[in-house]
Amino acid sequence: MELVLATANPGKFRELAEGLKPLGFALRSLLDFPGLRLPEETGATFEDNAFLKAAYTAKATGLPALADDSGLVVPALGGEPGVYSARYGGKATDRERNVYLLERMRHLKGEERKARFVAVLVLAFPDGHAELYRGEVEGYILEAPRGEGGFGYDPLFYLPEAGKTFAEMSPEEKARHSHRGRALSALLQAWKDGPPP
Ligand code: ITT
């Protein structure tokens, strides 16, 4: 089956492509469809935004499309950055957003630095049908970045059971623990015997 990965984020693309390998889909990227831009993310939830991106791409390309809407949720900040993770504080780069998050959390200590990553994957078909898969992981936001791997908030996200940040993990190790890895496992489980009923 041909499948369009409806993301313009190269970090996500890499992780999704790796995780989907066992299904043997022929993957397409947005670059295969010049002129196609993802719609504005106007939804209030990860679910809404993932659905917007996947349904739009499936309709525009005539192919099944998989979108990932994800982000970091810090309860002590009232859920920030949440669905605004990609544009937190109006900052343009991952590094600037990380600096901004650290600044916002400067007064928070111990358990107040708890955070979770959420990923919602929506697989949409040109006929309007859609399937949704979700993954979450809980950890802590460090006071300074650690590690060079991954993307986004990975250098700040510390997973106690691994004793590392996501940016200090190999791609395989991050996939075993991450929100996206967990959502992908749910998708793989549903598709292991072919298209779900
Ligand atoms: P697309 O909409 O094109 O897929 P995006 O980056 O705009 O890309 P989102 O709106 O879903 O996607 O924003 C997700 C943001 O959350 C992302 O830009 C990162 O800042 C952060 N994020 C999500 N997953 C992450 C991960 O595994 N590691 C680090 N940061 C992550």
PDB file of C-alpha atoms and ligand atoms in Angstrom:
ATOM      1  CA  MET A   1       0.000   0.000   0.000  1.00  0.00           C
ATOM      2  CA  GLU A   2       1.194   3.513  -0.813  1.00  0.00           C
ATOM      3  CA  LEU A   3       1.099   5.832   2.210  1.00  0.00           C
ATOM      4  CA  VAL A   4       1.823   9.562   2.408  1.00  0.00           C
ATOM      5  CA  LEU A   5       3.529  10.739   5.597  1.00  0.00           C
ATOM      6  CA  ALA A   6       1.753  14.052   6.145  1.00  0.00           C
ATOM      7  CA  THR A   7       4.498  15.866   8.030  1.00  0.00           C
ATOM      8  CA  ALA A   8       6.942  18.645   7.171  1.00  0.00           C
ATOM      9  CA  ASN A   9       9.045  17.859  10.261  1.00  0.00           C
ATOM     10  CA  PRO A  10      12.123  15.790   9.250  1.00  0.00           C
ATOM     11  CA  GLY A  11      12.620  14.437  12.787  1.00  0.00           C
ATOM     12  CA  LYS A  12       9.112  13.022  12.844  1.00  0.00           C
ATOM     13  CA  PHE A  13       9.446  11.702   9.290  1.00  0.00           C
ATOM     14  CA  ARG A  14      12.576   9.706  10.193  1.00  0.00           C
ATOM     15  CA  GLU A  15      10.983   8.175  13.276  1.00  0.00           C
ATOM     16  CA  LEU A  16       7.688   7.348  11.529  1.00  0.00           C
ATOM     17  CA  ALA A  17       9.438   5.809   8.501  1.00  0.00           C
ATOM     18  CA  GLU A  18      11.629   3.642  10.745  1.00  0.00           C
ATOM     19  CA  GLY A  19       8.697   2.530  12.900  1.00  0.00           C
ATOM     20  CA  LEU A  20       6.500   1.635   9.910  1.00  0.00           C
ATOM     21  CA  LYS A  21       9.163  -0.549   8.224  1.00  0.00           C
ATOM     22  CA  PRO A  22       7.637  -3.891   9.349  1.00  0.00           C
ATOM     23  CA  LEU A  23       4.431  -3.109   7.407  1.00  0.00           C
ATOM     24  CA  GLY A  24       6.309  -2.682   4.102  1.00  0.00           C
ATOM     25  CA  PHE A  25       4.250   0.302   2.923  1.00  0.00           C
ATOM     26  CA  ALA A  26       5.598   2.346  -0.018  1.00  0.00           C
ATOM     27  CA  LEU A  27       6.118   5.660   1.758  1.00  0.00           C
ATOM     28  CA  ARG A  28       5.658   9.034   0.081  1.00  0.00           C
ATOM     29  CA  SER A  29       6.638  12.376   1.554  1.00  0.00           C
ATOM     30  CA  LEU A  30       5.051  15.785   1.039  1.00  0.00           C
ATOM     31  CA  LEU A  31       8.026  16.557  -1.223  1.00  0.00           C
ATOM     32  CA  ASP A  32       6.520  14.069  -3.719  1.00  0.00           C
ATOM     33  CA  PHE A  33       3.544  16.438  -4.069  1.00  0.00           C
ATOM     34  CA  PRO A  34       4.929  19.860  -5.002  1.00  0.00           C
ATOM     35  CA  GLY A  35       2.570  22.653  -4.019  1.00  0.00           C
ATOM     36  CA  LEU A  36       0.833  20.610  -1.326  1.00  0.00           C
ATOM     37  CA  ARG A  37       0.952  22.428   2.044  1.00  0.00           C
ATOM     38  CA  LEU A  38      -0.473  21.104   5.298  1.00  0.00           C
ATOM     39  CA  PRO A  39      -3.543  23.020   6.519  1.00  0.00           C
ATOM     40  CA  GLU A  40      -3.338  25.454   9.417  1.00  0.00           C
ATOM     41  CA  GLU A  41      -3.556  23.658  12.779  1.00  0.00           C
ATOM     42  CA  THR A  42      -6.699  25.291  14.148  1.00  0.00           C
ATOM     43  CA  GLY A  43      -7.756  22.423  16.439  1.00  0.00           C
ATOM     44  CA  ALA A  44      -7.788  22.601  20.236  1.00  0.00           C
ATOM     45  CA  THR A  45      -6.462  19.046  20.696  1.00  0.00           C
ATOM     46  CA  PHE A  46      -3.720  16.790  19.288  1.00  0.00           C
ATOM     47  CA  GLU A  47      -6.535  14.569  17.954  1.00  0.00           C
ATOM     48  CA  ASP A  48      -8.225  17.430  16.062  1.00  0.00           C
ATOM     49  CA  ASN A  49      -4.967  18.616  14.495  1.00  0.00           C
ATOM     50  CA  ALA A  50      -3.780  15.135  13.509  1.00  0.00           C
ATOM     51  CA  PHE A  51      -7.155  14.517  11.867  1.00  0.00           C
ATOM     52  CA  LEU A  52      -7.038  17.864  10.023  1.00  0.00           C
ATOM     53  CA  LYS A  53      -3.591  17.095   8.548  1.00  0.00           C
ATOM     54  CA  ALA A  54      -4.274  13.449   7.641  1.00  0.00           C
ATOM     55  CA  ALA A  55      -7.752  13.977   6.142  1.00  0.00           C
ATOM     56  CA  TYR A  56      -6.614  16.973   4.096  1.00  0.00           C
ATOM     57  CA  THR A  57      -3.588  15.097   2.708  1.00  0.00           C
ATOM     58  CA  ALA A  58      -5.588  11.949   1.870  1.00  0.00           C
ATOM     59  CA  LYS A  59      -8.153  14.008  -0.018  1.00  0.00           C
ATOM     60  CA  ALA A  60      -5.540  16.130  -1.832  1.00  0.00           C
ATOM     61  CA  THR A  61      -3.360  13.181  -2.924  1.00  0.00           C
ATOM     62  CA  GLY A  62      -5.972  10.455  -3.362  1.00  0.00           C
ATOM     63  CA  LEU A  63      -3.772   8.188  -1.196  1.00  0.00           C
ATOM     64  CA  PRO A  64      -3.964   7.026   2.430  1.00  0.00           C
ATOM     65  CA  ALA A  65      -2.134   9.537   4.637  1.00  0.00           C
ATOM     66  CA  LEU A  66      -0.641   9.334   8.119  1.00  0.00           C
ATOM     67  CA  ALA A  67      -0.293  12.494  10.229  1.00  0.00           C
ATOM     68  CA  ASP A  68       1.358  12.914  13.627  1.00  0.00           C
ATOM     69  CA  ASP A  69       0.305  15.672  15.972  1.00  0.00           C
ATOM     70  CA  SER A  70       2.395  15.714  19.072  1.00  0.00           C
ATOM     71  CA  GLY A  71       3.834  17.877  21.788  1.00  0.00           C
ATOM     72  CA  LEU A  72       5.056  18.367  25.289  1.00  0.00           C
ATOM     73  CA  VAL A  73       2.625  18.920  28.176  1.00  0.00           C
ATOM     74  CA  VAL A  74       3.865  20.457  31.434  1.00  0.00           C
ATOM     75  CA  PRO A  75       1.076  20.280  34.052  1.00  0.00           C
ATOM     76  CA  ALA A  76       2.747  22.910  36.294  1.00  0.00           C
ATOM     77  CA  LEU A  77       2.506  25.348  33.363  1.00  0.00           C
ATOM     78  CA  GLY A  78      -1.199  24.611  32.872  1.00  0.00           C
ATOM     79  CA  GLY A  79      -0.432  22.159  30.043  1.00  0.00           C
ATOM     80  CA  GLU A  80       1.944  24.408  28.052  1.00  0.00           C
ATOM     81  CA  PRO A  81       3.300  24.158  25.420  1.00  0.00           C
ATOM     82  CA  GLY A  82       0.752  21.448  24.407  1.00  0.00           C
ATOM     83  CA  VAL A  83      -0.676  21.891  20.906  1.00  0.00           C
ATOM     84  CA  TYR A  84       1.531  24.990  20.571  1.00  0.00           C
ATOM     85  CA  SER A  85       4.761  22.985  21.000  1.00  0.00           C
ATOM     86  CA  ALA A  86       5.977  23.716  17.450  1.00  0.00           C
ATOM     87  CA  ARG A  87       5.530  27.492  17.844  1.00  0.00           C
ATOM     88  CA  TYR A  88       5.983  27.966  21.615  1.00  0.00           C
ATOM     89  CA  GLY A  89       6.585  31.581  22.564  1.00  0.00           C
ATOM     90  CA  GLY A  90       6.593  32.485  18.871  1.00  0.00           C
ATOM     91  CA  LYS A  91      10.156  31.100  18.703  1.00  0.00           C
ATOM     92  CA  ALA A  92      11.441  29.923  15.326  1.00  0.00           C
ATOM     93  CA  THR A  93      13.964  27.188  16.199  1.00  0.00           C
ATOM     94  CA  ASP A  94      14.124  24.133  18.488  1.00  0.00           C
ATOM     95  CA  ARG A  95      16.982  25.760  20.412  1.00  0.00           C
ATOM     96  CA  GLU A  96      15.092  29.000  21.000  1.00  0.00           C
ATOM     97  CA  ARG A  97      11.999  27.097  22.130  1.00  0.00           C
ATOM     98  CA  ASN A  98      14.116  25.068  24.568  1.00  0.00           C
ATOM     99  CA  VAL A  99      15.623  28.252  26.034  1.00  0.00           C
ATOM    100  CA  TYR A 100      12.127  29.747  26.318  1.00  0.00           C
ATOM    101  CA  LEU A 101      10.756  26.635  28.077  1.00  0.00           C
ATOM    102  CA  LEU A 102      13.658  26.657  30.574  1.00  0.00           C
ATOM    103  CA  GLU A 103      12.983  30.306  31.297  1.00  0.00           C
ATOM    104  CA  ARG A 104       9.245  29.634  31.845  1.00  0.00           C
ATOM    105  CA  MET A 105      10.154  26.774  34.241  1.00  0.00           C
ATOM    106  CA  ARG A 106      12.936  28.564  36.132  1.00  0.00           C
ATOM    107  CA  HIS A 107      10.889  28.750  39.360  1.00  0.00           C
ATOM    108  CA  LEU A 108       9.752  25.093  39.244  1.00  0.00           C
ATOM    109  CA  LYS A 109      11.504  22.410  41.297  1.00  0.00           C
ATOM    110  CA  GLY A 110      11.307  18.621  41.745  1.00  0.00           C
ATOM    111  CA  GLU A 111       7.919  17.095  40.928  1.00  0.00           C
ATOM    112  CA  GLU A 112       6.793  20.417  39.444  1.00  0.00           C
ATOM    113  CA  ARG A 113       9.173  19.681  36.552  1.00  0.00           C
ATOM    114  CA  LYS A 114       7.132  16.616  35.536  1.00  0.00           C
ATOM    115  CA  ALA A 115       6.152  16.586  31.860  1.00  0.00           C
ATOM    116  CA  ARG A 116       4.673  14.232  29.333  1.00  0.00           C
ATOM    117  CA  PHE A 117       5.069  13.849  25.596  1.00  0.00           C
ATOM    118  CA  VAL A 118       1.913  12.970  23.654  1.00  0.00           C
ATOM    119  CA  ALA A 119       1.672  11.707  20.061  1.00  0.00           C
ATOM    120  CA  VAL A 120      -1.550  11.176  18.139  1.00  0.00           C
ATOM    121  CA  LEU A 121      -1.307   9.405  14.795  1.00  0.00           C
ATOM    122  CA  VAL A 122      -4.243   9.576  12.414  1.00  0.00           C
ATOM    123  CA  LEU A 123      -4.352   7.346   9.349  1.00  0.00           C
ATOM    124  CA  ALA A 124      -6.913   8.763   6.925  1.00  0.00           C
ATOM    125  CA  PHE A 125      -8.227   7.331   3.668  1.00  0.00           C
ATOM    126  CA  PRO A 126      -9.464   9.223   0.607  1.00  0.00           C
ATOM    127  CA  ASP A 127     -13.017   7.894   1.235  1.00  0.00           C
ATOM    128  CA  GLY A 128     -13.116   9.751   4.590  1.00  0.00           C
ATOM    129  CA  HIS A 129     -12.471   6.755   6.858  1.00  0.00           C
ATOM    130  CA  ALA A 130      -9.854   7.357   9.601  1.00  0.00           C
ATOM    131  CA  GLU A 131      -8.081   5.412  12.362  1.00  0.00           C
ATOM    132  CA  LEU A 132      -6.425   6.975  15.428  1.00  0.00           C
ATOM    133  CA  TYR A 133      -3.515   5.743  17.577  1.00  0.00           C
ATOM    134  CA  ARG A 134      -2.128   7.494  20.687  1.00  0.00           C
ATOM    135  CA  GLY A 135       1.032   7.237  22.773  1.00  0.00           C
ATOM    136  CA  GLU A 136       2.305   9.039  25.874  1.00  0.00           C
ATOM    137  CA  VAL A 137       5.435   9.003  28.021  1.00  0.00           C
ATOM    138  CA  GLU A 138       6.127  10.715  31.351  1.00  0.00           C
ATOM    139  CA  GLY A 139       9.407  12.250  32.444  1.00  0.00           C
ATOM    140  CA  TYR A 140      11.001  15.426  33.777  1.00  0.00           C
ATOM    141  CA  ILE A 141      12.299  18.639  32.240  1.00  0.00           C
ATOM    142  CA  LEU A 142      15.963  19.129  33.177  1.00  0.00           C
ATOM    143  CA  GLU A 143      17.416  22.530  34.070  1.00  0.00           C
ATOM    144  CA  ALA A 144      19.873  22.394  31.137  1.00  0.00           C
ATOM    145  CA  PRO A 145      19.973  20.451  27.843  1.00  0.00           C
ATOM    146  CA  ARG A 146      21.785  17.098  27.591  1.00  0.00           C
ATOM    147  CA  GLY A 147      22.629  15.119  24.416  1.00  0.00           C
ATOM    148  CA  GLU A 148      22.800  15.714  20.689  1.00  0.00           C
ATOM    149  CA  GLY A 149      20.319  13.214  19.211  1.00  0.00           C
ATOM    150  CA  GLY A 150      16.648  13.484  18.300  1.00  0.00           C
ATOM    151  CA  PHE A 151      14.931  16.831  17.732  1.00  0.00           C
ATOM    152  CA  GLY A 152      12.708  19.404  19.409  1.00  0.00           C
ATOM    153  CA  TYR A 153      12.561  19.188  23.208  1.00  0.00           C
ATOM    154  CA  ASP A 154      14.530  15.891  23.336  1.00  0.00           C
ATOM    155  CA  PRO A 155      17.643  17.389  25.063  1.00  0.00           C
ATOM    156  CA  LEU A 156      15.459  18.582  27.973  1.00  0.00           C
ATOM    157  CA  PHE A 157      13.229  15.509  28.385  1.00  0.00           C
ATOM    158  CA  TYR A 158      14.705  13.143  31.007  1.00  0.00           C
ATOM    159  CA  LEU A 159      13.350   9.636  31.426  1.00  0.00           C
ATOM    160  CA  PRO A 160      14.163   8.382  34.964  1.00  0.00           C
ATOM    161  CA  GLU A 161      13.910   4.660  34.142  1.00  0.00           C
ATOM    162  CA  ALA A 162      16.553   5.055  31.403  1.00  0.00           C
ATOM    163  CA  GLY A 163      18.680   7.608  33.294  1.00  0.00           C
ATOM    164  CA  LYS A 164      18.963   9.634  30.073  1.00  0.00           C
ATOM    165  CA  THR A 165      17.325  12.344  28.029  1.00  0.00           C
ATOM    166  CA  PHE A 166      15.735  11.380  24.707  1.00  0.00           C
ATOM    167  CA  ALA A 167      18.629  13.247  23.025  1.00  0.00           C
ATOM    168  CA  GLU A 168      21.125  10.922  24.763  1.00  0.00           C
ATOM    169  CA  MET A 169      19.403   7.788  23.389  1.00  0.00           C
ATOM    170  CA  SER A 170      20.026   5.977  20.112  1.00  0.00           C
ATOM    171  CA  PRO A 171      17.081   6.204  17.688  1.00  0.00           C
ATOM    172  CA  GLU A 172      16.149   2.596  18.591  1.00  0.00           C
ATOM    173  CA  GLU A 173      16.178   3.326  22.315  1.00  0.00           C
ATOM    174  CA  LYS A 174      14.107   6.492  21.890  1.00  0.00           C
ATOM    175  CA  ALA A 175      11.586   4.524  19.777  1.00  0.00           C
ATOM    176  CA  ARG A 176      11.212   1.909  22.543  1.00  0.00           C
ATOM    177  CA  HIS A 177      10.263   4.529  25.124  1.00  0.00           C
ATOM    178  CA  SER A 178       8.770   7.448  23.232  1.00  0.00           C
ATOM    179  CA  HIS A 179       5.218   8.684  22.778  1.00  0.00           C
ATOM    180  CA  ARG A 180       5.624   8.227  19.010  1.00  0.00           C
ATOM    181  CA  GLY A 181       7.093   4.740  19.451  1.00  0.00           C
ATOM    182  CA  ARG A 182       4.104   3.777  21.601  1.00  0.00           C
ATOM    183  CA  ALA A 183       1.571   5.178  19.127  1.00  0.00           C
ATOM    184  CA  LEU A 184       3.393   3.316  16.331  1.00  0.00           C
ATOM    185  CA  SER A 185       3.227   0.068  18.339  1.00  0.00           C
ATOM    186  CA  ALA A 186      -0.547   0.484  18.587  1.00  0.00           C
ATOM    187  CA  LEU A 187      -0.733   1.039  14.819  1.00  0.00           C
ATOM    188  CA  LEU A 188       1.485  -1.993  14.102  1.00  0.00           C
ATOM    189  CA  GLN A 189      -0.622  -4.146  16.402  1.00  0.00           C
ATOM    190  CA  ALA A 190      -3.827  -3.116  14.591  1.00  0.00           C
ATOM    191  CA  TRP A 191      -2.269  -3.750  11.164  1.00  0.00           C
ATOM    192  CA  LYS A 192      -0.286  -6.930  11.869  1.00  0.00           C
ATOM    193  CA  ASP A 193      -2.760  -9.141   9.960  1.00  0.00           C
ATOM    194  CA  GLY A 194      -3.497  -6.587   7.213  1.00  0.00           C
ATOM    195  CA  PRO A 195      -5.948  -3.679   7.120  1.00  0.00           C
ATOM    196  CA  PRO A 196      -8.089  -3.561  10.271  1.00  0.00           C
ATOM    197  CA  PRO A 197     -11.799  -4.378   9.767  1.00  0.00           C
TER     198      PRO A 197
HETATM  199  P1  ITT B   1       4.074  18.725  11.135  1.00  0.00           P
HETATM  200  O1  ITT B   1       2.792  19.404  11.569  1.00  0.00           O
HETATM  201  O2  ITT B   1       4.520  19.122   9.780  1.00  0.00           O
HETATM  202  O3  ITT B   1       4.013  17.238  11.335  1.00  0.00           O
HETATM  203  P2  ITT B   1       5.235  20.112  13.434  1.00  0.00           P
HETATM  204  O4  ITT B   1       6.595  20.102  14.046  1.00  0.00           O
HETATM  205  O5  ITT B   1       4.620  21.458  13.131  1.00  0.00           O
HETATM  206  O6  ITT B   1       5.284  19.220  12.111  1.00  0.00           O
HETATM  207  P3  ITT B   1       3.317  19.543  15.559  1.00  0.00           P
HETATM  208  O7  ITT B   1       2.400  20.682  15.325  1.00  0.00           O
HETATM  209  O8  ITT B   1       2.733  18.200  15.887  1.00  0.00           O
HETATM  210  O9  ITT B   1       4.255  19.259  14.318  1.00  0.00           O
HETATM  211  O10 ITT B   1       4.316  19.978  16.722  1.00  0.00           O
HETATM  212  C1  ITT B   1       5.016  19.039  17.425  1.00  0.00           C
HETATM  213  C2  ITT B   1       6.160  19.718  18.180  1.00  0.00           C
HETATM  214  O11 ITT B   1       6.288  19.063  19.447  1.00  0.00           O
HETATM  215  C3  ITT B   1       7.472  19.525  17.455  1.00  0.00           C
HETATM  216  O12 ITT B   1       7.734  20.599  16.569  1.00  0.00           O
HETATM  217  C4  ITT B   1       8.456  19.459  18.618  1.00  0.00           C
HETATM  218  O13 ITT B   1       8.774  20.766  19.050  1.00  0.00           O
HETATM  219  C5  ITT B   1       7.630  18.783  19.713  1.00  0.00           C
HETATM  220  N1  ITT B   1       7.820  17.319  19.664  1.00  0.00           N
HETATM  221  C6  ITT B   1       6.953  16.372  19.225  1.00  0.00           C
HETATM  222  N2  ITT B   1       7.494  15.145  19.287  1.00  0.00           N
HETATM  223  C7  ITT B   1       8.742  15.314  19.786  1.00  0.00           C
HETATM  224  C8  ITT B   1       9.802  14.438  20.062  1.00  0.00           C
HETATM  225  O14 ITT B   1       9.727  13.136  19.803  1.00  0.00           O
HETATM  226  N3  ITT B   1      10.927  14.959  20.558  1.00  0.00           N
HETATM  227  C9  ITT B   1      11.041  16.270  20.807  1.00  0.00           C
HETATM  228  N4  ITT B   1      10.106  17.178  20.541  1.00  0.00           N
HETATM  229  C10 ITT B   1       8.954  16.705  20.038  1.00  0.00           C
END
